[in-house]
Coordinates of C-alpha atoms in Angstrom, one line a residue:
M1 CA 78.6 64.3 129.9
P2 CA 75.0 63.9 128.4
D3 CA 73.9 66.7 126.2
F4 CA 70.7 68.3 127.6
S5 CA 70.5 71.1 125.1
S6 CA 67.7 69.6 123.0
K7 CA 65.6 68.4 126.0
S8 CA 62.2 69.8 126.8
L9 CA 60.1 69.6 129.9
K10 CA 56.5 68.6 130.0
I11 CA 54.6 70.5 132.7
K12 CA 51.0 70.9 133.8
T13 CA 49.6 73.3 136.4
V14 CA 47.1 71.5 138.6
S15 CA 45.2 72.3 141.8
S16 CA 46.4 71.5 145.3
L17 CA 43.8 68.7 145.5
E18 CA 45.6 66.5 143.0
K19 CA 48.1 63.9 144.2
V20 CA 50.6 63.7 141.3
L21 CA 51.6 60.1 141.3
P22 CA 55.0 59.1 139.8
T23 CA 53.4 57.6 136.7
P24 CA 53.3 58.8 133.1
G25 CA 49.6 59.6 132.9
L26 CA 48.0 62.7 134.6
D27 CA 44.3 63.2 134.0
A28 CA 43.9 66.2 136.2
P29 CA 42.4 69.3 134.6
E30 CA 44.6 72.3 134.0
F31 CA 44.4 74.9 136.8
S32 CA 45.4 78.3 135.6
H33 CA 43.7 80.8 137.9
G34 CA 42.2 81.0 141.4
S35 CA 41.1 83.4 144.1
C36 CA 41.4 83.8 147.8
L37 CA 40.8 86.2 150.7
I38 CA 43.6 88.2 152.4
G39 CA 45.2 86.2 155.1
E40 CA 45.0 82.7 153.7
R41 CA 47.6 80.5 152.1
F42 CA 46.7 79.7 148.5
S43 CA 48.4 76.6 146.9
Y44 CA 48.6 74.9 143.6
Q45 CA 51.1 72.5 141.9
I46 CA 53.1 72.2 138.8
A47 CA 53.6 68.7 137.6
Y48 CA 56.6 68.0 135.5
M49 CA 58.3 65.2 133.6
G50 CA 61.1 65.0 131.1
D51 CA 60.6 63.9 127.5
S52 CA 62.0 60.7 126.1
D53 CA 65.5 62.3 125.5
F54 CA 66.0 62.3 129.3
H55 CA 68.2 59.3 129.8
C56 CA 69.0 60.4 133.3
A57 CA 67.7 63.1 135.6
A58 CA 68.4 66.6 134.5
R59 CA 68.9 69.4 137.0
M60 CA 67.0 72.6 136.1
D61 CA 66.7 76.0 137.7
I62 CA 63.4 77.5 138.8
K63 CA 62.7 81.1 138.4
I64 CA 59.7 83.1 139.8
N65 CA 58.4 86.2 138.1
S66 CA 55.6 87.9 140.1
D67 CA 55.0 91.2 141.9
I68 CA 54.3 89.0 145.0
A69 CA 57.3 86.7 144.6
D70 CA 58.4 87.5 148.1
R71 CA 55.3 85.8 149.4
I72 CA 55.8 82.6 147.4
T73 CA 57.4 79.4 148.7
V74 CA 58.2 76.5 146.5
Y75 CA 58.2 73.0 147.9
N76 CA 59.3 69.7 146.3
V77 CA 56.5 67.1 146.6
E78 CA 58.2 63.9 147.7
C79 CA 56.7 60.4 147.6
V80 CA 56.6 57.9 150.4
P81 CA 56.1 54.2 150.4
V82 CA 52.6 53.1 151.5
T83 CA 52.3 49.4 152.6
M84 CA 49.1 49.8 154.7
A85 CA 46.7 52.0 152.8
A86 CA 43.6 51.0 154.7
Y87 CA 42.3 48.3 156.9
Q88 CA 41.7 45.5 154.5
D89 CA 38.5 44.3 156.2
E90 CA 36.7 47.6 155.6
F91 CA 35.3 48.2 152.2
D92 CA 35.5 51.7 150.9
N93 CA 36.3 52.6 147.3
G94 CA 37.2 56.2 148.1
Y95 CA 41.0 55.6 148.0
I96 CA 43.6 56.2 145.3
T97 CA 44.6 52.7 146.0
R98 CA 44.1 50.1 148.7
G99 CA 47.3 48.2 147.8
N100 CA 51.0 48.9 148.2
A101 CA 52.0 52.1 146.4
I102 CA 54.3 55.1 146.2
I103 CA 52.3 58.2 146.9
P104 CA 53.2 61.9 147.3
D105 CA 53.1 63.4 150.8
I106 CA 56.2 65.2 152.0
L107 CA 56.7 68.9 151.2
T108 CA 60.4 69.9 151.4
K109 CA 61.7 73.4 150.8
N110 CA 62.9 73.7 147.2
D111 CA 66.5 74.9 146.7
G112 CA 65.8 76.7 143.4
T113 CA 66.2 73.6 141.2
I114 CA 64.4 70.4 140.2
A115 CA 65.6 67.1 138.9
A116 CA 63.5 66.1 135.9
S117 CA 63.4 62.6 134.6
A118 CA 61.6 60.7 131.8
T119 CA 61.0 57.7 134.1
H120 CA 58.6 59.3 136.5
R121 CA 56.4 62.4 137.1
R122 CA 57.0 64.8 140.0
S123 CA 55.6 68.1 141.1
V124 CA 56.4 71.3 142.9
W125 CA 54.0 72.9 145.3
I126 CA 53.5 76.6 145.1
A127 CA 52.3 78.2 148.3
V128 CA 51.3 81.9 148.4
E129 CA 51.0 83.6 151.8
T130 CA 48.5 86.5 151.3
D131 CA 48.5 88.0 154.8
G132 CA 49.0 91.7 154.2
A133 CA 49.4 91.2 150.4
P134 CA 48.0 93.8 148.0
C135 CA 44.6 92.9 146.8
G136 CA 43.8 92.5 143.1
R137 CA 44.9 90.2 140.3
H138 CA 48.5 89.0 140.3
S139 CA 50.4 87.1 137.6
I140 CA 52.6 84.3 138.8
E141 CA 55.1 82.9 136.3
I142 CA 57.2 79.9 137.2
S143 CA 59.8 79.0 134.6
F144 CA 62.2 76.1 134.4
H145 CA 65.7 76.6 132.9
D146 CA 68.5 74.4 131.6
G147 CA 71.3 77.0 131.8
E148 CA 70.2 79.9 129.6
K149 CA 67.5 77.9 127.9
E150 CA 63.9 78.2 129.2
C151 CA 62.4 74.7 128.9
A152 CA 58.9 75.4 130.2
R153 CA 56.8 78.0 131.9
S154 CA 53.7 78.0 134.1
E155 CA 51.4 81.0 134.1
F156 CA 48.9 81.5 136.9
E157 CA 46.6 84.3 137.9
L158 CA 45.7 84.8 141.5
N159 CA 42.9 87.2 142.5
I160 CA 43.4 88.3 146.1
I161 CA 40.0 89.7 147.1
D162 CA 39.8 92.8 149.2
A163 CA 38.4 91.0 152.2
C164 CA 40.3 89.6 155.2
L165 CA 39.6 85.9 156.1
P166 CA 37.9 86.1 159.5
K167 CA 39.5 84.6 162.6
Q168 CA 39.0 80.9 163.0
E169 CA 36.3 80.2 165.5
L170 CA 36.6 76.5 165.4
I171 CA 38.7 75.1 168.3
F172 CA 41.2 72.7 166.7
T173 CA 43.6 70.3 168.5
Q174 CA 45.8 67.8 166.9
W175 CA 47.5 65.9 169.6
F176 CA 51.0 67.0 170.2
H177 CA 53.5 64.4 171.3
C178 CA 56.5 66.0 173.0
D179 CA 58.1 62.7 173.8
C180 CA 58.2 61.7 170.1
I181 CA 60.3 64.8 169.4
S182 CA 62.7 63.9 172.3
S183 CA 63.0 60.3 171.1
Y184 CA 63.4 61.1 167.4
Y185 CA 66.1 63.7 167.8
G186 CA 67.8 62.0 170.7
L187 CA 67.3 64.9 173.1
A188 CA 67.0 64.8 176.8
P189 CA 63.3 65.3 177.7
L190 CA 62.6 69.0 178.5
S191 CA 66.2 70.0 178.0
Q192 CA 66.9 73.4 176.4
Q193 CA 67.4 71.9 172.9
H194 CA 64.2 69.8 173.3
W195 CA 62.3 73.0 174.1
E196 CA 63.7 74.6 171.0
Y197 CA 62.4 71.8 168.8
I198 CA 59.1 71.7 170.6
E199 CA 58.6 75.3 169.8
K200 CA 59.4 74.8 166.1
F201 CA 56.7 72.0 166.0
V202 CA 54.2 74.2 167.8
K203 CA 54.8 77.1 165.4
M204 CA 54.0 74.9 162.4
A205 CA 50.9 73.5 164.1
A206 CA 49.7 77.1 164.8
D207 CA 50.5 78.2 161.3
N208 CA 48.1 75.5 160.0
G209 CA 45.1 76.2 162.2
V210 CA 45.9 74.4 165.5
N211 CA 44.7 76.8 168.3
M212 CA 44.5 74.3 171.2
L213 CA 47.5 72.4 172.5
L214 CA 47.6 69.1 174.4
T215 CA 49.5 70.0 177.5
P216 CA 51.5 67.3 179.3
I217 CA 51.0 68.1 182.9
F218 CA 51.7 64.4 183.1
T219 CA 53.2 62.1 180.4
P220 CA 50.0 61.6 178.3
A221 CA 48.4 58.2 179.0
L222 CA 47.8 57.6 175.2
D223 CA 48.5 54.6 173.0
T224 CA 50.8 53.0 175.6
K225 CA 51.1 49.2 176.0
V226 CA 49.8 48.0 179.3
D227 CA 52.6 47.8 181.8
A228 CA 54.9 49.8 179.5
E229 CA 55.6 53.5 179.5
R230 CA 56.6 56.4 177.3
P231 CA 59.5 58.8 178.0
T232 CA 58.7 61.3 180.8
V233 CA 57.6 64.7 179.6
Q234 CA 55.9 66.0 182.8
L235 CA 55.5 69.7 183.1
I236 CA 54.6 69.7 186.8
D237 CA 57.3 69.1 189.3
I238 CA 56.0 67.2 192.3
E239 CA 57.5 66.5 195.7
Y240 CA 56.0 64.3 198.4
D241 CA 56.7 64.6 202.1
G242 CA 54.7 63.3 205.0
G243 CA 51.4 63.0 203.2
K244 CA 51.7 66.4 201.6
Y245 CA 52.4 67.2 198.0
V246 CA 54.3 70.3 196.8
F247 CA 53.9 71.4 193.2
G248 CA 56.2 73.4 191.0
F249 CA 54.8 75.0 187.9
D250 CA 57.8 76.7 186.3
K251 CA 57.9 74.3 183.3
L252 CA 54.1 74.7 182.8
G253 CA 54.6 78.5 183.0
R254 CA 57.2 78.3 180.2
W255 CA 54.7 76.2 178.1
L256 CA 52.0 78.8 178.5
E257 CA 54.4 81.6 177.4
M258 CA 55.3 79.5 174.3
C259 CA 51.6 79.1 173.6
R260 CA 50.9 82.8 173.8
K261 CA 53.9 83.5 171.5
H262 CA 52.4 81.4 168.8
D263 CA 48.7 82.4 169.3
I264 CA 47.6 79.1 170.9
E265 CA 44.3 80.2 172.6
Y266 CA 43.2 77.0 174.3
L267 CA 44.9 74.5 176.6
E268 CA 44.0 70.8 176.7
M269 CA 45.2 69.1 179.9
A270 CA 46.6 65.6 179.5
H271 CA 44.1 62.9 180.6
L272 CA 43.7 62.2 184.3
Y273 CA 43.2 58.5 183.8
S274 CA 44.4 55.8 181.5
Q275 CA 43.0 55.0 178.1
W276 CA 40.6 52.1 177.2
G277 CA 38.4 52.1 180.3
A278 CA 40.0 54.5 182.8
E279 CA 41.1 51.6 185.1
H280 CA 44.5 53.0 185.9
T281 CA 46.3 56.3 186.3
P282 CA 48.8 58.1 184.0
K283 CA 52.5 57.7 184.7
I284 CA 53.3 60.4 187.3
V285 CA 56.8 61.0 188.6
V286 CA 57.2 62.3 192.2
R287 CA 60.3 63.2 194.1
E288 CA 60.2 61.4 197.4
N289 CA 63.1 61.0 199.9
G290 CA 65.5 62.7 197.5
C291 CA 64.7 60.3 194.6
N292 CA 62.4 60.6 191.6
I293 CA 60.0 57.6 191.6
K294 CA 57.1 56.5 189.4
K295 CA 54.5 56.9 192.1
F296 CA 51.5 56.3 189.8
G297 CA 50.9 54.4 186.6
W298 CA 49.6 51.1 185.4
H299 CA 50.2 49.7 188.9
T300 CA 47.8 52.1 190.4
D301 CA 44.0 51.6 190.4
S302 CA 42.1 54.7 189.2
V303 CA 39.8 54.7 192.2
S304 CA 42.6 54.0 194.8
D305 CA 42.5 56.2 197.9
E306 CA 46.2 57.1 197.2
Y307 CA 45.4 58.6 193.8
K308 CA 42.2 60.3 195.0
E309 CA 44.3 62.0 197.7
F310 CA 46.9 63.1 195.1
L311 CA 44.2 64.6 192.9
S312 CA 42.5 66.3 195.9
Q313 CA 45.8 68.2 196.4
M314 CA 47.0 68.5 192.8
L315 CA 43.8 69.8 191.1
P316 CA 43.3 72.8 193.4
A317 CA 47.0 73.8 193.1
L318 CA 46.9 73.4 189.3
T319 CA 43.6 75.2 188.8
E320 CA 44.7 78.1 191.0
F321 CA 47.8 78.5 188.8
L322 CA 45.8 78.3 185.6
R323 CA 43.3 80.9 186.8
R324 CA 46.2 83.3 187.4
H325 CA 47.8 82.7 184.0
W326 CA 45.1 81.7 181.5
D327 CA 41.4 82.2 180.9
P328 CA 39.6 79.3 182.6
D329 CA 37.0 79.3 179.9
K330 CA 39.7 78.3 177.5
V331 CA 41.1 75.4 179.5
Y332 CA 39.8 71.9 179.0
F333 CA 40.4 68.7 181.0
H334 CA 40.2 65.0 180.0
I335 CA 39.2 62.0 182.1
S336 CA 39.9 59.1 179.7
D337 CA 40.2 58.7 176.0
E338 CA 37.4 56.9 174.1
P339 CA 35.5 55.4 177.0
H340 CA 33.3 52.4 175.9
K341 CA 29.8 51.6 176.8
E342 CA 30.9 48.8 179.2
C343 CA 32.6 51.3 181.5
I344 CA 30.0 54.1 181.5
E345 CA 29.2 53.9 185.2
H346 CA 32.9 53.7 186.2
Y347 CA 33.6 56.6 184.0
G348 CA 30.7 58.5 185.6
R349 CA 32.1 57.9 189.1
L350 CA 35.4 59.4 188.0
Y351 CA 33.6 62.4 186.5
H352 CA 31.7 63.1 189.7
F353 CA 34.9 62.8 191.7
V354 CA 37.0 65.3 189.7
K355 CA 34.2 67.7 188.6
P356 CA 34.0 69.6 191.9
Y357 CA 37.6 70.5 191.6
L358 CA 37.1 71.7 188.0
S359 CA 33.9 73.8 188.4
D360 CA 35.4 76.7 186.3
F361 CA 36.7 74.4 183.6
K362 CA 35.3 72.1 180.9
L363 CA 35.6 68.4 180.7
M364 CA 35.9 66.8 177.3
D365 CA 36.6 63.4 175.9
A366 CA 36.6 61.6 172.6
L367 CA 33.7 59.2 172.6
S368 CA 31.3 57.4 170.2
N369 CA 28.5 56.6 172.6
Y370 CA 25.7 59.2 173.1
D371 CA 24.6 57.5 176.3
I372 CA 27.7 58.7 178.1
Y373 CA 26.8 62.3 177.3
E374 CA 23.1 61.8 178.0
K375 CA 24.0 60.6 181.5
G376 CA 25.8 64.0 182.1
Y377 CA 29.3 62.5 182.4
V378 CA 30.9 64.7 179.7
D379 CA 30.6 68.5 179.4
T380 CA 31.9 68.7 175.9
P381 CA 31.4 65.6 173.8
V382 CA 33.9 64.9 171.0
S383 CA 32.2 62.5 168.7
A384 CA 33.7 60.3 166.0
T385 CA 32.4 61.5 162.7
R386 CA 31.0 58.0 162.1
A387 CA 28.7 58.5 165.2
I388 CA 28.1 62.2 165.1
D389 CA 24.6 62.0 163.6
D390 CA 23.4 60.8 167.0
F391 CA 24.6 64.0 168.6
I392 CA 23.4 66.2 165.8
G393 CA 20.0 64.5 165.8
H394 CA 19.6 65.1 169.5
G395 CA 20.3 68.7 169.1
V396 CA 23.5 68.9 171.1
D397 CA 24.7 72.4 170.6
N398 CA 28.3 72.1 171.8
V399 CA 29.4 69.0 170.0
W400 CA 32.9 68.5 168.7
A401 CA 34.0 66.1 166.0
Y402 CA 37.0 63.8 165.6
Y403 CA 38.3 61.2 163.3
C404 CA 41.1 58.6 163.6
C405 CA 41.9 55.2 162.1
G406 CA 38.3 54.1 162.4
E407 CA 37.0 56.7 160.0
G408 CA 38.4 55.1 156.9
K409 CA 35.1 53.8 155.5
Y410 CA 31.5 55.0 154.7
N411 CA 33.2 57.8 152.6
L412 CA 34.0 59.7 155.8
S413 CA 36.5 62.5 155.5
N414 CA 40.0 61.7 156.6
R415 CA 43.6 62.4 155.7
F416 CA 45.1 59.0 155.1
I417 CA 48.0 59.2 152.6
A418 CA 46.2 56.8 150.1
M419 CA 43.0 59.0 150.1
P420 CA 42.4 61.7 147.5
S421 CA 42.9 65.2 148.8
F422 CA 39.3 66.2 148.3
R423 CA 38.3 63.7 151.0
N424 CA 40.7 65.6 153.3
R425 CA 39.5 69.1 152.5
I426 CA 35.7 68.5 152.5
I427 CA 35.8 68.4 156.3
G428 CA 35.8 72.2 156.4
T429 CA 32.5 72.5 154.6
Q430 CA 31.0 69.8 156.8
L431 CA 32.2 71.4 160.0
Y432 CA 30.7 74.7 158.9
K433 CA 27.3 73.3 157.8
Y434 CA 26.7 71.5 161.1
D435 CA 28.1 74.3 163.2
I436 CA 30.6 72.1 164.9
V437 CA 32.4 73.8 167.9
G438 CA 35.7 72.0 167.8
F439 CA 37.7 69.3 166.0
L440 CA 40.2 66.8 167.3
Q441 CA 42.7 64.4 165.6
W442 CA 45.1 62.3 167.6
G443 CA 48.2 62.4 165.5
Y444 CA 50.2 65.5 164.8
N445 CA 53.6 63.9 165.3
F446 CA 53.3 60.4 166.7
Y447 CA 56.6 58.7 165.7
Y448 CA 56.3 55.4 167.6
S449 CA 54.9 52.0 166.6
Q450 CA 51.4 51.2 167.9
Y451 CA 51.3 51.1 171.7
S452 CA 54.5 53.2 171.8
T453 CA 56.7 50.1 171.9
K454 CA 59.5 51.5 169.7
L455 CA 60.6 54.5 167.7
I456 CA 60.0 54.4 164.0
N457 CA 61.4 56.4 161.0
P458 CA 58.3 58.2 159.7
Y459 CA 60.0 58.8 156.3
I460 CA 59.8 55.1 155.6
C461 CA 57.2 53.9 158.1
N462 CA 53.9 55.8 158.1
D463 CA 51.5 53.2 159.6
A464 CA 53.0 52.7 163.1
E465 CA 54.3 49.3 162.0
G466 CA 50.9 48.2 160.7
G467 CA 48.9 49.6 163.5
F468 CA 47.0 52.3 161.6
P469 CA 46.4 53.3 158.0
A470 CA 49.3 55.2 156.5
G471 CA 49.3 58.9 157.6
D472 CA 46.9 58.5 160.5
A473 CA 49.7 59.0 163.1
F474 CA 51.2 62.2 161.9
S475 CA 50.8 65.2 159.6
V476 CA 54.4 66.6 159.9
Y477 CA 57.7 64.9 159.3
P478 CA 60.8 65.4 161.6
G479 CA 63.2 67.1 159.3
M480 CA 66.8 67.7 160.3
E481 CA 66.2 71.3 161.5
G482 CA 62.6 70.9 162.6
P483 CA 59.2 69.9 161.2
E484 CA 58.5 69.4 157.5
P485 CA 54.8 69.7 156.4
S486 CA 52.9 67.0 154.6
L487 CA 50.6 68.1 151.8
R488 CA 47.8 66.6 154.0
L489 CA 48.6 69.3 156.6
F490 CA 48.3 72.0 154.0
V491 CA 45.1 70.6 152.4
F492 CA 43.4 70.3 155.8
Y493 CA 44.3 73.9 156.5
E494 CA 42.7 74.8 153.2
G495 CA 39.5 73.1 154.5
L496 CA 39.7 75.3 157.6
C497 CA 40.0 78.4 155.3
D498 CA 36.9 77.2 153.4
M499 CA 35.1 77.1 156.7
R500 CA 36.2 80.6 157.6
A501 CA 35.2 81.9 154.1
L502 CA 31.8 80.4 154.5
K503 CA 31.5 82.1 157.8
Y504 CA 32.4 85.4 156.2
L505 CA 29.8 84.9 153.5
E506 CA 27.2 84.1 156.1
T507 CA 27.7 87.7 157.5
L508 CA 26.8 89.0 154.1
V509 CA 23.9 86.8 152.9
G510 CA 22.8 84.8 155.9
A511 CA 23.2 81.2 157.0
D512 CA 20.3 79.8 154.9
K513 CA 21.7 81.0 151.6
V514 CA 25.2 79.7 152.5
R515 CA 23.8 76.3 153.3
A516 CA 21.7 76.3 150.2
L517 CA 24.9 77.0 148.2
I518 CA 26.7 74.1 149.9
D519 CA 23.8 71.7 149.1
K520 CA 23.4 73.1 145.5
Y521 CA 24.4 69.7 144.0
G522 CA 23.0 67.5 146.6
E523 CA 22.8 67.5 150.4
I524 CA 26.2 67.5 152.1
T525 CA 26.5 65.3 155.2
F526 CA 29.4 63.8 157.0
R527 CA 28.9 60.6 154.9
D528 CA 27.6 62.0 151.6
Y529 CA 29.2 64.6 149.4
P530 CA 30.3 64.8 145.7
P531 CA 33.4 62.5 145.5
N532 CA 35.6 64.8 143.5
A533 CA 37.8 67.9 143.7
E534 CA 35.7 70.0 141.3
Y535 CA 32.9 70.3 143.9
I536 CA 35.2 71.9 146.4
L537 CA 37.0 74.1 143.9
N538 CA 33.7 75.3 142.3
L539 CA 32.1 75.9 145.7
R540 CA 35.0 78.0 146.8
R541 CA 35.0 80.0 143.6
E542 CA 31.3 80.8 144.1
V543 CA 31.9 81.8 147.7
N544 CA 34.7 84.1 146.8
S545 CA 32.8 85.6 143.8
M546 CA 29.8 86.3 146.1
I547 CA 32.0 87.9 148.7
E548 CA 33.7 90.1 146.0
E549 CA 30.4 91.1 144.5
H550 CA 29.0 92.2 147.8
I551 CA 32.2 94.2 148.6
M552 CA 32.1 96.0 145.3
K553 CA 28.4 96.6 145.6
N554 CA 28.8 98.1 149.1
R555 CA 31.7 100.2 147.9
F556 CA 29.7 101.5 145.0
T557 CA 26.8 102.4 147.3
E558 CA 29.0 104.2 149.7
E559 CA 30.7 106.2 147.0
H560 CA 27.4 107.3 145.5
H561 CA 25.9 108.0 148.9
D562 CA 28.8 110.4 149.6

């Protein structure tokens, strides 16, 4: 057996905005203290690497010494292979690399040990849940032991400010793919076990800021090859007899109860028409003459009399059910995803057909063309961040933002695996500054190849078999017992917490002073911002410091007034 008794561990405490690559060098600054508000998750990392005496990996124990140890979770940061970092025809130098690489992304629960090696650097992720935690300064000591010997120790001070992070006002949806859960785990769609896994994935989404859930009243007509189909995950039971449809909403009712349980406030109904032009209908299964048949789908024209008749019966029944079980003001419908300018008038006809049935509800769609909104065909425009300046410039006051594979250039914020984490987290500050109402991203857990032609293993394929830049299609991994977070999921949530902290500060000093603070080192837009982690970390320190100062000043005034 090798003798580890003389071995030492080289460690460095760094912020959550560093991606600790498995290479010897680490230029990131030391990160030894931080602050947060009550109710947010605060994260940092400890990078580690064995010295030259490590001829093979050495297993070491991790020990936590802190008065808030019960609120601390340690994750291993695991690397994934990236073979498609970005579209190669789009120039953007804001990537860690644009070539093949091994990059950290998966967060797996730590079992109390690490495997340290001299061949590559790794890190552990320290997550502190502060909801209900005592305010004040807390020392967090994380030590690494080889038997009785302490090999290294990280010391961190976290100041939990005596102020609660306000409720998230932003409506945030990251499209939830129930069929991918069914396919990956080999579960019958909407079986009891499938529901159990769905709920685990919903909980993790809600714990990380998602408060609107894509609801598959039909199997979503998204990223599906023409004339192909995805597994059926339809929450509405439908029977057809003699020209009349009968609808059953038991499964949808179960979905709503699950949403309530996990504090999902908003519902997003699956699209009523197909993607890429709204020329066809979603796949809709109907029971007819004792058999389940695919009554609508790619074979059905979107303006066919048959589908119009179906919608004229289905929409009143569905909306009546929703009015009885949910706040209509918090239910959104879709017509078709990303309509293009060539189909504006066709899209408009569909809007005018369905809108009378949905007078109490909002219609939203992801689009990049202001003309569609200007014509009155979308109640709630969801603009790509590359085109959002058109909506902001026209003074649209209910604009949402989204990004997907197309927002990998112009320095736009995104969460691709090969991007540095500051480019992920900056979105929170941008959303706050421009008072964006909602945010949409299409891939919470999409585990198929592009166009849903086959199931992939996301642990080794993270680009939908070359369809999208690595990481665009999902933010959580399908672990054996349920979802495992990516560090990108946690970092985006930190951006949402930044946004909420800025909102809190606004109540104390006013919006003008907060925006001036944001633009202190140059104007922040969706395309321009300081390309480094220090800007975000320093901004958040100043925000927290100003909040703490106001709280202490108010407390002092109240005490002396009494």
